[in-house]
């Protein structure tokens, strides 16, 4: 018996599960769960899971037919969910910005002038916001 439910992973809706999974796989140095690796030219999965080096589930991706990206910071379509990632230094923050953009992320907010907590808010290729900040 357990006292509380245990979190398995966070699931992101996307129009293209493989594309978004690859983005986060490269950004976070994760791996596909066994059996979820790309399967060739006809590869168009509905569901994929990424795990860490120990095999612990971290993120899952679910293909949907429609997805309205957030308009944040405008209130028309709210964020609803975002993921935070941290780095230990400002220099690492700059390096990770370049990596995220090279993988297809776009910057929604640059708050690197804040001495207490410099950060970037990005949108992933499907439009989901995520933050990388110094902590």
Short mmCIF file of C-alpha atoms in Angstrom, two decimals:
data_model
loop_
_atom_site.label_atom_id
_atom_site.label_comp_id
_atom_site.label_asym_id
_atom_site.label_seq_id
_atom_site.Cartn_x
_atom_site.Cartn_y
_atom_site.Cartn_z
CA UNK A 1 0.00 0.00 0.00
CA UNK A 2 1.20 3.54 -0.78
CA UNK A 3 0.14 6.71 0.94
CA UNK A 4 0.23 8.91 -2.16
CA UNK A 5 0.17 8.53 -5.92
CA UNK A 6 3.64 8.67 -7.49
CA UNK A 7 4.38 10.84 -10.50
CA UNK A 8 5.32 8.74 -13.51
CA UNK A 9 6.12 11.43 -16.08
CA UNK A 10 4.79 14.64 -17.62
CA UNK A 11 2.93 14.27 -20.93
CA UNK A 12 3.05 16.94 -23.63
CA UNK A 13 0.46 17.07 -26.42
CA UNK A 14 1.92 17.63 -29.87
CA UNK A 15 1.07 17.41 -33.55
CA UNK A 16 4.26 15.38 -34.12
CA UNK A 17 5.35 13.14 -31.25
CA UNK A 18 8.71 12.14 -32.80
CA UNK A 19 9.74 15.72 -33.57
CA UNK A 20 8.96 17.01 -30.08
CA UNK A 21 10.46 13.94 -28.37
CA UNK A 22 13.68 14.43 -30.36
CA UNK A 23 13.81 18.08 -29.33
CA UNK A 24 13.64 17.22 -25.61
CA UNK A 25 15.85 14.14 -26.04
CA UNK A 26 18.65 16.35 -27.34
CA UNK A 27 17.95 19.29 -25.02
CA UNK A 28 17.99 17.15 -21.85
CA UNK A 29 20.26 14.26 -22.92
CA UNK A 30 17.49 11.69 -22.48
CA UNK A 31 16.90 8.38 -24.27
CA UNK A 32 13.91 6.67 -25.79
CA UNK A 33 12.23 4.02 -23.68
CA UNK A 34 13.08 0.61 -25.18
CA UNK A 35 10.76 0.06 -28.13
CA UNK A 36 10.18 3.78 -28.77
CA UNK A 37 13.26 4.32 -30.93
CA UNK A 38 12.64 5.58 -34.50
CA UNK A 39 11.29 2.87 -36.79
CA UNK A 40 12.21 4.18 -40.24
CA UNK A 41 10.45 6.26 -42.88
CA UNK A 42 6.93 5.21 -41.81
CA UNK A 43 7.56 6.31 -38.21
CA UNK A 44 4.55 8.37 -37.00
CA UNK A 45 3.90 7.29 -33.41
CA UNK A 46 0.97 8.39 -31.27
CA UNK A 47 2.88 7.99 -27.99
CA UNK A 48 6.57 8.14 -27.00
CA UNK A 49 8.40 8.11 -23.68
CA UNK A 50 11.83 9.50 -22.79
CA UNK A 51 13.88 8.15 -19.88
CA UNK A 52 17.10 9.11 -18.12
CA UNK A 53 20.26 6.98 -17.95
CA UNK A 54 18.75 4.94 -15.10
CA UNK A 55 15.61 4.19 -17.12
CA UNK A 56 13.41 6.53 -15.07
CA UNK A 57 10.57 8.03 -17.10
CA UNK A 58 10.87 11.79 -17.49
CA UNK A 59 8.64 12.98 -20.36
CA UNK A 60 6.01 11.49 -22.65
CA UNK A 61 4.59 12.81 -25.90
CA UNK A 62 1.05 12.25 -27.16
CA UNK A 63 0.04 13.02 -30.74
CA UNK A 64 -3.16 15.05 -31.05
CA UNK A 65 -5.06 16.23 -34.11
CA UNK A 66 -5.28 19.87 -33.01
CA UNK A 67 -3.14 22.01 -30.75
CA UNK A 68 -3.54 25.71 -30.10
CA UNK A 69 -0.20 27.12 -28.94
CA UNK A 70 -0.16 29.53 -26.03
CA UNK A 71 -0.07 33.24 -26.79
CA UNK A 72 1.80 33.97 -23.54
CA UNK A 73 2.56 36.62 -22.41
CA UNK A 74 -0.68 37.80 -24.05
CA UNK A 75 -3.67 36.31 -22.19
CA UNK A 76 -5.64 35.05 -25.24
CA UNK A 77 -4.49 31.42 -24.84
CA UNK A 78 -2.94 30.75 -21.40
CA UNK A 79 0.19 28.67 -20.76
CA UNK A 80 -1.70 26.00 -18.79
CA UNK A 81 1.60 24.24 -18.02
CA UNK A 82 5.29 24.88 -18.37
CA UNK A 83 8.46 23.08 -17.36
CA UNK A 84 11.39 24.70 -15.52
CA UNK A 85 15.03 23.68 -15.99
CA UNK A 86 17.99 25.10 -14.08
CA UNK A 87 21.67 25.64 -14.79
CA UNK A 88 24.40 26.57 -12.29
CA UNK A 89 25.79 29.75 -13.92
CA UNK A 90 25.08 32.63 -16.27
CA UNK A 91 27.68 31.29 -18.70
CA UNK A 92 25.89 27.94 -18.78
CA UNK A 93 22.58 29.74 -19.29
CA UNK A 94 24.01 31.37 -22.42
CA UNK A 95 25.33 28.06 -23.69
CA UNK A 96 21.97 26.37 -23.13
CA UNK A 97 20.18 29.24 -24.89
CA UNK A 98 22.25 28.60 -28.01
CA UNK A 99 21.62 24.84 -27.76
CA UNK A 100 17.86 25.28 -27.31
CA UNK A 101 17.62 27.63 -30.27
CA UNK A 102 19.72 25.33 -32.45
CA UNK A 103 17.27 22.53 -31.63
CA UNK A 104 14.26 24.63 -32.67
CA UNK A 105 13.21 26.57 -29.56
CA UNK A 106 12.24 30.23 -29.80
CA UNK A 107 12.65 32.84 -27.07
CA UNK A 108 9.43 34.23 -25.61
CA UNK A 109 11.07 36.25 -22.83
CA UNK A 110 14.65 37.29 -22.08
CA UNK A 111 15.06 38.18 -18.40
CA UNK A 112 18.82 37.79 -18.24
CA UNK A 113 19.20 41.33 -16.89
CA UNK A 114 17.73 40.17 -13.55
CA UNK A 115 20.74 39.68 -11.26
CA UNK A 116 18.80 37.54 -8.75
CA UNK A 117 17.43 35.00 -11.23
CA UNK A 118 18.43 35.42 -14.87
CA UNK A 119 16.21 33.35 -17.15
CA UNK A 120 14.86 32.68 -20.59
CA UNK A 121 11.34 31.56 -21.38
CA UNK A 122 11.29 29.52 -24.58
CA UNK A 123 8.65 27.87 -26.72
CA UNK A 124 9.49 24.35 -27.86
CA UNK A 125 8.79 23.39 -31.51
CA UNK A 126 5.14 22.58 -30.61
CA UNK A 127 4.69 25.91 -28.83
CA UNK A 128 4.90 24.66 -25.21
CA UNK A 129 6.67 27.17 -22.94
CA UNK A 130 9.63 26.14 -20.82
CA UNK A 131 12.13 28.10 -18.76
CA UNK A 132 15.84 27.76 -18.26
CA UNK A 133 17.25 29.82 -15.40
CA UNK A 134 20.19 30.09 -13.04
CA UNK A 135 19.56 28.52 -9.65
#
